[in-house]
GROMACS .gro file of C-alpha atoms in nm:
model
  322
    1UNK     CA    1   7.036  -1.376   9.530
    2UNK     CA    2   7.091  -1.609   9.235
    3UNK     CA    3   7.058  -1.470   8.900
    4UNK     CA    4   7.044  -1.812   8.745
    5UNK     CA    5   6.758  -1.906   8.981
    6UNK     CA    6   6.547  -1.588   8.900
    7UNK     CA    7   6.588  -1.618   8.530
    8UNK     CA    8   6.464  -1.984   8.562
    9UNK     CA    9   6.160  -1.871   8.760
   10UNK     CA   10   6.082  -1.612   8.496
   11UNK     CA   11   6.098  -1.874   8.231
   12UNK     CA   12   5.831  -2.108   8.384
   13UNK     CA   13   5.503  -2.093   8.200
   14UNK     CA   14   5.136  -2.164   8.277
   15UNK     CA   15   5.152  -2.050   8.637
   16UNK     CA   16   4.896  -1.809   8.792
   17UNK     CA   17   5.038  -1.468   8.872
   18UNK     CA   18   5.059  -1.514   9.247
   19UNK     CA   19   5.195  -1.860   9.232
   20UNK     CA   20   5.487  -1.722   8.976
   21UNK     CA   21   5.542  -1.442   9.230
   22UNK     CA   22   5.602  -1.685   9.507
   23UNK     CA   23   5.847  -1.880   9.285
   24UNK     CA   24   6.033  -1.575   9.199
   25UNK     CA   25   6.073  -1.454   9.545
   26UNK     CA   26   6.177  -1.802   9.650
   27UNK     CA   27   6.447  -1.805   9.386
   28UNK     CA   28   6.554  -1.450   9.477
   29UNK     CA   29   6.631  -1.609   9.825
   30UNK     CA   30   6.844  -1.885   9.664
   31UNK     CA   31   7.222  -1.893   9.721
   32UNK     CA   32   7.422  -2.088   9.476
   33UNK     CA   33   7.661  -2.213   9.748
   34UNK     CA   34   7.427  -2.284  10.033
   35UNK     CA   35   7.084  -2.349   9.887
   36UNK     CA   36   6.751  -2.186   9.975
   37UNK     CA   37   6.627  -2.163  10.339
   38UNK     CA   38   6.369  -1.863  10.381
   39UNK     CA   39   6.127  -1.884  10.649
   40UNK     CA   40   5.768  -1.867  10.559
   41UNK     CA   41   5.727  -1.532  10.739
   42UNK     CA   42   5.990  -1.398  10.508
   43UNK     CA   43   5.840  -1.536  10.194
   44UNK     CA   44   5.494  -1.407  10.281
   45UNK     CA   45   5.649  -1.060  10.361
   46UNK     CA   46   5.833  -1.071  10.018
   47UNK     CA   47   5.525  -1.164   9.819
   48UNK     CA   48   5.284  -0.937  10.031
   49UNK     CA   49   5.040  -1.237  10.114
   50UNK     CA   50   4.920  -1.408  10.426
   51UNK     CA   51   5.110  -1.724  10.533
   52UNK     CA   52   4.806  -1.935  10.462
   53UNK     CA   53   4.795  -1.800  10.109
   54UNK     CA   54   5.169  -1.864  10.064
   55UNK     CA   55   5.124  -2.238  10.184
   56UNK     CA   56   4.868  -2.279   9.897
   57UNK     CA   57   5.100  -2.141   9.640
   58UNK     CA   58   5.394  -2.362   9.784
   59UNK     CA   59   5.183  -2.663   9.761
   60UNK     CA   60   5.084  -2.583   9.403
   61UNK     CA   61   5.470  -2.539   9.309
   62UNK     CA   62   5.553  -2.863   9.467
   63UNK     CA   63   5.252  -3.042   9.296
   64UNK     CA   64   5.389  -2.915   8.957
   65UNK     CA   65   5.738  -3.049   9.036
   66UNK     CA   66   5.891  -2.712   9.052
   67UNK     CA   67   6.004  -2.716   9.405
   68UNK     CA   68   6.080  -2.983   9.667
   69UNK     CA   69   6.077  -2.919  10.039
   70UNK     CA   70   6.323  -3.108  10.256
   71UNK     CA   71   6.215  -3.053  10.618
   72UNK     CA   72   6.466  -3.110  10.910
   73UNK     CA   73   6.469  -3.104  11.305
   74UNK     CA   74   6.725  -3.030  11.566
   75UNK     CA   75   6.830  -3.379  11.699
   76UNK     CA   76   6.861  -3.238  12.055
   77UNK     CA   77   6.559  -2.999  12.102
   78UNK     CA   78   6.337  -3.186  11.825
   79UNK     CA   79   6.256  -2.854  11.714
   80UNK     CA   80   6.168  -2.797  11.345
   81UNK     CA   81   6.453  -2.623  11.155
   82UNK     CA   82   6.415  -2.400  10.844
   83UNK     CA   83   6.290  -2.582  10.566
   84UNK     CA   84   6.510  -2.619  10.257
   85UNK     CA   85   6.376  -2.551   9.926
   86UNK     CA   86   6.529  -2.745   9.622
   87UNK     CA   87   6.450  -2.573   9.311
   88UNK     CA   88   6.371  -2.765   8.990
   89UNK     CA   89   6.693  -2.671   8.796
   90UNK     CA   90   6.929  -2.779   9.104
   91UNK     CA   91   7.131  -3.089   9.087
   92UNK     CA   92   6.962  -3.364   9.325
   93UNK     CA   93   6.611  -3.256   9.238
   94UNK     CA   94   6.398  -3.558   9.266
   95UNK     CA   95   6.304  -3.677   8.913
   96UNK     CA   96   5.969  -3.841   8.981
   97UNK     CA   97   5.791  -3.915   9.315
   98UNK     CA   98   5.838  -4.257   9.483
   99UNK     CA   99   5.546  -4.478   9.605
  100UNK     CA  100   5.696  -4.489   9.939
  101UNK     CA  101   5.699  -4.089  10.010
  102UNK     CA  102   5.521  -3.942   9.731
  103UNK     CA  103   5.796  -3.682   9.683
  104UNK     CA  104   6.103  -3.830   9.516
  105UNK     CA  105   6.300  -3.911   9.828
  106UNK     CA  106   6.293  -4.245  10.022
  107UNK     CA  107   6.312  -4.098  10.376
  108UNK     CA  108   6.296  -4.258  10.712
  109UNK     CA  109   6.022  -4.221  10.960
  110UNK     CA  110   6.246  -4.013  11.181
  111UNK     CA  111   6.336  -3.765  10.876
  112UNK     CA  112   5.960  -3.745  10.791
  113UNK     CA  113   5.863  -3.642  11.149
  114UNK     CA  114   5.945  -3.329  11.336
  115UNK     CA  115   5.781  -3.079  11.532
  116UNK     CA  116   5.681  -2.730  11.397
  117UNK     CA  117   5.780  -2.414  11.560
  118UNK     CA  118   5.632  -2.054  11.546
  119UNK     CA  119   5.947  -1.932  11.364
  120UNK     CA  120   5.932  -2.172  11.082
  121UNK     CA  121   5.569  -2.230  11.052
  122UNK     CA  122   5.632  -2.520  10.817
  123UNK     CA  123   5.404  -2.824  10.822
  124UNK     CA  124   5.073  -2.647  10.780
  125UNK     CA  125   5.029  -2.839  10.462
  126UNK     CA  126   5.201  -3.165  10.562
  127UNK     CA  127   5.019  -3.503  10.583
  128UNK     CA  128   5.238  -3.606  10.869
  129UNK     CA  129   5.146  -3.619  11.233
  130UNK     CA  130   5.018  -3.319  11.389
  131UNK     CA  131   5.219  -3.357  11.704
  132UNK     CA  132   5.292  -3.017  11.867
  133UNK     CA  133   5.651  -2.907  11.950
  134UNK     CA  134   5.756  -2.897  12.332
  135UNK     CA  135   5.754  -2.503  12.317
  136UNK     CA  136   5.450  -2.458  12.134
  137UNK     CA  137   5.169  -2.651  12.295
  138UNK     CA  138   4.904  -2.611  12.028
  139UNK     CA  139   4.990  -2.756  11.710
  140UNK     CA  140   4.916  -2.552  11.398
  141UNK     CA  141   4.933  -2.840  11.166
  142UNK     CA  142   4.639  -2.980  10.990
  143UNK     CA  143   4.520  -3.329  11.096
  144UNK     CA  144   4.343  -3.490  10.801
  145UNK     CA  145   4.173  -3.725  11.028
  146UNK     CA  146   3.991  -3.461  11.218
  147UNK     CA  147   3.952  -3.195  10.961
  148UNK     CA  148   3.632  -3.360  10.790
  149UNK     CA  149   3.452  -3.038  10.701
  150UNK     CA  150   3.492  -2.957  10.336
  151UNK     CA  151   3.367  -2.626  10.173
  152UNK     CA  152   3.150  -2.650   9.868
  153UNK     CA  153   3.335  -2.626   9.544
  154UNK     CA  154   3.119  -2.357   9.372
  155UNK     CA  155   3.299  -2.071   9.531
  156UNK     CA  156   3.650  -2.173   9.489
  157UNK     CA  157   3.577  -2.253   9.131
  158UNK     CA  158   3.414  -1.920   9.073
  159UNK     CA  159   3.703  -1.746   9.233
  160UNK     CA  160   3.944  -1.934   9.013
  161UNK     CA  161   3.762  -1.838   8.696
  162UNK     CA  162   3.747  -1.476   8.811
  163UNK     CA  163   4.110  -1.487   8.874
  164UNK     CA  164   4.186  -1.643   8.527
  165UNK     CA  165   3.963  -1.363   8.373
  166UNK     CA  166   4.151  -1.077   8.551
  167UNK     CA  167   4.492  -1.251   8.427
  168UNK     CA  168   4.388  -1.253   8.074
  169UNK     CA  169   4.257  -0.884   8.109
  170UNK     CA  170   4.597  -0.784   8.259
  171UNK     CA  171   4.798  -0.976   7.975
  172UNK     CA  172   4.596  -0.772   7.695
  173UNK     CA  173   4.658  -0.445   7.882
  174UNK     CA  174   5.024  -0.514   7.943
  175UNK     CA  175   5.056  -0.613   7.550
  176UNK     CA  176   4.887  -0.262   7.463
  177UNK     CA  177   5.118  -0.066   7.693
  178UNK     CA  178   5.428  -0.242   7.521
  179UNK     CA  179   5.285  -0.143   7.177
  180UNK     CA  180   5.229   0.225   7.283
  181UNK     CA  181   5.572   0.237   7.412
  182UNK     CA  182   5.714   0.131   7.067
  183UNK     CA  183   5.799  -0.225   7.130
  184UNK     CA  184   5.729  -0.447   6.839
  185UNK     CA  185   5.491  -0.738   6.893
  186UNK     CA  186   5.761  -1.017   6.879
  187UNK     CA  187   6.065  -0.829   6.983
  188UNK     CA  188   6.295  -0.925   7.270
  189UNK     CA  189   6.204  -0.709   7.567
  190UNK     CA  190   6.488  -0.529   7.776
  191UNK     CA  191   6.555  -0.724   8.109
  192UNK     CA  192   6.370  -0.466   8.312
  193UNK     CA  193   6.051  -0.523   8.109
  194UNK     CA  194   6.054  -0.892   8.133
  195UNK     CA  195   5.890  -1.113   8.398
  196UNK     CA  196   5.656  -1.057   8.689
  197UNK     CA  197   5.851  -0.779   8.861
  198UNK     CA  198   5.793  -0.551   8.575
  199UNK     CA  199   5.411  -0.641   8.588
  200UNK     CA  200   5.397  -0.583   8.935
  201UNK     CA  201   5.548  -0.240   8.890
  202UNK     CA  202   5.292  -0.153   8.644
  203UNK     CA  203   5.006  -0.279   8.857
  204UNK     CA  204   5.133  -0.029   9.126
  205UNK     CA  205   5.028   0.239   8.879
  206UNK     CA  206   4.680   0.121   8.890
  207UNK     CA  207   4.668   0.050   9.280
  208UNK     CA  208   4.870   0.319   9.434
  209UNK     CA  209   4.818   0.613   9.172
  210UNK     CA  210   4.465   0.501   9.084
  211UNK     CA  211   4.523   0.536   8.718
  212UNK     CA  212   4.299   0.340   8.472
  213UNK     CA  213   4.434   0.115   8.190
  214UNK     CA  214   4.349   0.380   7.936
  215UNK     CA  215   4.503   0.677   8.118
  216UNK     CA  216   4.814   0.477   8.170
  217UNK     CA  217   4.839   0.390   7.800
  218UNK     CA  218   4.754   0.758   7.707
  219UNK     CA  219   5.042   0.867   7.939
  220UNK     CA  220   5.285   0.621   7.795
  221UNK     CA  221   5.218   0.740   7.426
  222UNK     CA  222   5.266   1.107   7.554
  223UNK     CA  223   5.625   1.011   7.655
  224UNK     CA  224   5.738   0.903   7.325
  225UNK     CA  225   5.699   1.261   7.186
  226UNK     CA  226   6.011   1.360   7.385
  227UNK     CA  227   6.196   1.033   7.381
  228UNK     CA  228   6.228   0.850   7.049
  229UNK     CA  229   6.326   0.520   7.212
  230UNK     CA  230   6.123   0.311   7.440
  231UNK     CA  231   6.234   0.325   7.812
  232UNK     CA  232   6.447   0.046   7.955
  233UNK     CA  233   6.218  -0.051   8.227
  234UNK     CA  234   5.884   0.073   8.385
  235UNK     CA  235   6.066   0.267   8.662
  236UNK     CA  236   6.168   0.527   8.405
  237UNK     CA  237   5.805   0.611   8.361
  238UNK     CA  238   5.706   0.662   8.727
  239UNK     CA  239   5.753   1.045   8.720
  240UNK     CA  240   5.521   1.067   8.428
  241UNK     CA  241   5.254   0.851   8.578
  242UNK     CA  242   5.280   1.047   8.901
  243UNK     CA  243   5.206   1.368   8.723
  244UNK     CA  244   4.929   1.224   8.519
  245UNK     CA  245   4.769   1.093   8.856
  246UNK     CA  246   4.820   1.464   8.999
  247UNK     CA  247   4.648   1.609   8.695
  248UNK     CA  248   4.349   1.391   8.733
  249UNK     CA  249   4.321   1.481   9.104
  250UNK     CA  250   4.327   1.842   9.031
  251UNK     CA  251   4.056   1.795   8.761
  252UNK     CA  252   3.839   1.589   9.001
  253UNK     CA  253   3.874   1.863   9.278
  254UNK     CA  254   3.778   2.136   9.038
  255UNK     CA  255   3.478   1.930   8.926
  256UNK     CA  256   3.386   1.873   9.293
  257UNK     CA  257   3.390   2.243   9.377
  258UNK     CA  258   3.149   2.306   9.078
  259UNK     CA  259   3.405   2.438   8.840
  260UNK     CA  260   3.408   2.306   8.492
  261UNK     CA  261   3.729   2.126   8.456
  262UNK     CA  262   3.963   2.231   8.163
  263UNK     CA  263   4.078   1.955   7.952
  264UNK     CA  264   4.458   2.019   7.893
  265UNK     CA  265   4.565   2.061   7.539
  266UNK     CA  266   4.827   1.843   7.385
  267UNK     CA  267   5.091   2.105   7.438
  268UNK     CA  268   5.001   2.140   7.808
  269UNK     CA  269   5.046   1.780   7.893
  270UNK     CA  270   5.388   1.726   7.760
  271UNK     CA  271   5.629   1.663   8.046
  272UNK     CA  272   5.840   1.859   8.115
  273UNK     CA  273   5.696   2.185   7.977
  274UNK     CA  274   6.027   2.392   7.916
  275UNK     CA  275   6.391   2.337   7.825
  276UNK     CA  276   6.490   2.429   8.187
  277UNK     CA  277   6.253   2.188   8.340
  278UNK     CA  278   6.373   1.920   8.107
  279UNK     CA  279   6.739   2.003   8.211
  280UNK     CA  280   6.658   2.020   8.570
  281UNK     CA  281   6.443   1.688   8.573
  282UNK     CA  282   6.703   1.481   8.398
  283UNK     CA  283   7.002   1.638   8.591
  284UNK     CA  284   6.840   1.499   8.901
  285UNK     CA  285   6.825   1.163   8.762
  286UNK     CA  286   7.193   1.175   8.660
  287UNK     CA  287   7.312   1.313   8.995
  288UNK     CA  288   7.123   1.041   9.198
  289UNK     CA  289   7.241   0.705   9.256
  290UNK     CA  290   6.906   0.556   9.124
  291UNK     CA  291   6.861   0.336   8.793
  292UNK     CA  292   6.933   0.539   8.489
  293UNK     CA  293   6.805   0.385   8.161
  294UNK     CA  294   7.081   0.433   7.886
  295UNK     CA  295   6.863   0.566   7.618
  296UNK     CA  296   6.667   0.825   7.837
  297UNK     CA  297   6.931   1.094   7.803
  298UNK     CA  298   6.939   1.235   7.443
  299UNK     CA  299   7.219   1.447   7.316
  300UNK     CA  300   6.997   1.750   7.324
  301UNK     CA  301   6.932   1.697   7.688
  302UNK     CA  302   7.282   1.622   7.755
  303UNK     CA  303   7.414   1.957   7.607
  304UNK     CA  304   7.104   2.152   7.803
  305UNK     CA  305   7.240   2.013   8.128
  306UNK     CA  306   7.599   2.092   8.061
  307UNK     CA  307   7.525   2.446   7.922
  308UNK     CA  308   7.320   2.531   8.246
  309UNK     CA  309   7.594   2.378   8.480
  310UNK     CA  310   7.350   2.128   8.628
  311UNK     CA  311   7.581   1.825   8.571
  312UNK     CA  312   7.957   1.790   8.506
  313UNK     CA  313   8.131   1.571   8.224
  314UNK     CA  314   8.274   1.353   8.480
  315UNK     CA  315   7.951   1.267   8.642
  316UNK     CA  316   7.780   1.204   8.307
  317UNK     CA  317   8.067   0.956   8.204
  318UNK     CA  318   8.011   0.775   8.566
  319UNK     CA  319   7.651   0.738   8.461
  320UNK     CA  320   7.737   0.594   8.123
  321UNK     CA  321   7.602   0.900   7.942
  322UNK     CA  322   7.807   0.986   7.618
   0.00000   0.00000   0.00000
């Protein structure tokens, strides 16, 4: 992993969410000393999408001149080797496309050729020859001379408009969430709240827990009653969001059984409900090896954990709690 590469990916603006996710995971696979050589299967697994969808985003990134792909082949077996991805901030990145190759590098016919393999899967977006490899009889490359059928543009255009609308809605929701947590509109966010990893984490509250945007914001506001400072990252809110989802599921089950669900009062929805539960909850965080935001443990909680013998002073110092 290259910190410089991932920071550069986060700083790129104007990309669609899925395209930026692909760029971020590509940068996450970058090695400062050896370069970037992930297979498409690895990238598709990282980004949780199909290889065909991945290829579309890679093509868009190359079109925007954010990445450049250098393909190579084994001189003995003539099999396609893993593609090298040159990132926009690296030395040697082609500044402008050349008329001969269209990608910034004047390459020979031998360098342009090569036979794809099932392992790398590269070449599906290439304009070069669709010659199959010796060990893979049926080529998976597109041949622009025989793929003459084109889908009508109405559906892709509609899907793109819908995707842009969803991105805009999520941006508004994410801004409301940050405001509910106490972040100023133009404030510099902590590192764990920056970039698409934080947004993906918040999106999982929707997808995995089934929480609505309003429910997430409501729960975020509730957490501020016990914590004067905003959390350092979305992971610190996971427990609260899980509790909110459990309460909603209980209320739905009661409603399905014909019972009138009781709306919890403000005092009932505070998490945790007692000093003992607070001490036990945060002691579990301190004694684990997981991420612990610096501002999550107040002096009151620290003293409560020590008084109950749930943590030791040495462990608190190890976890950065003073």
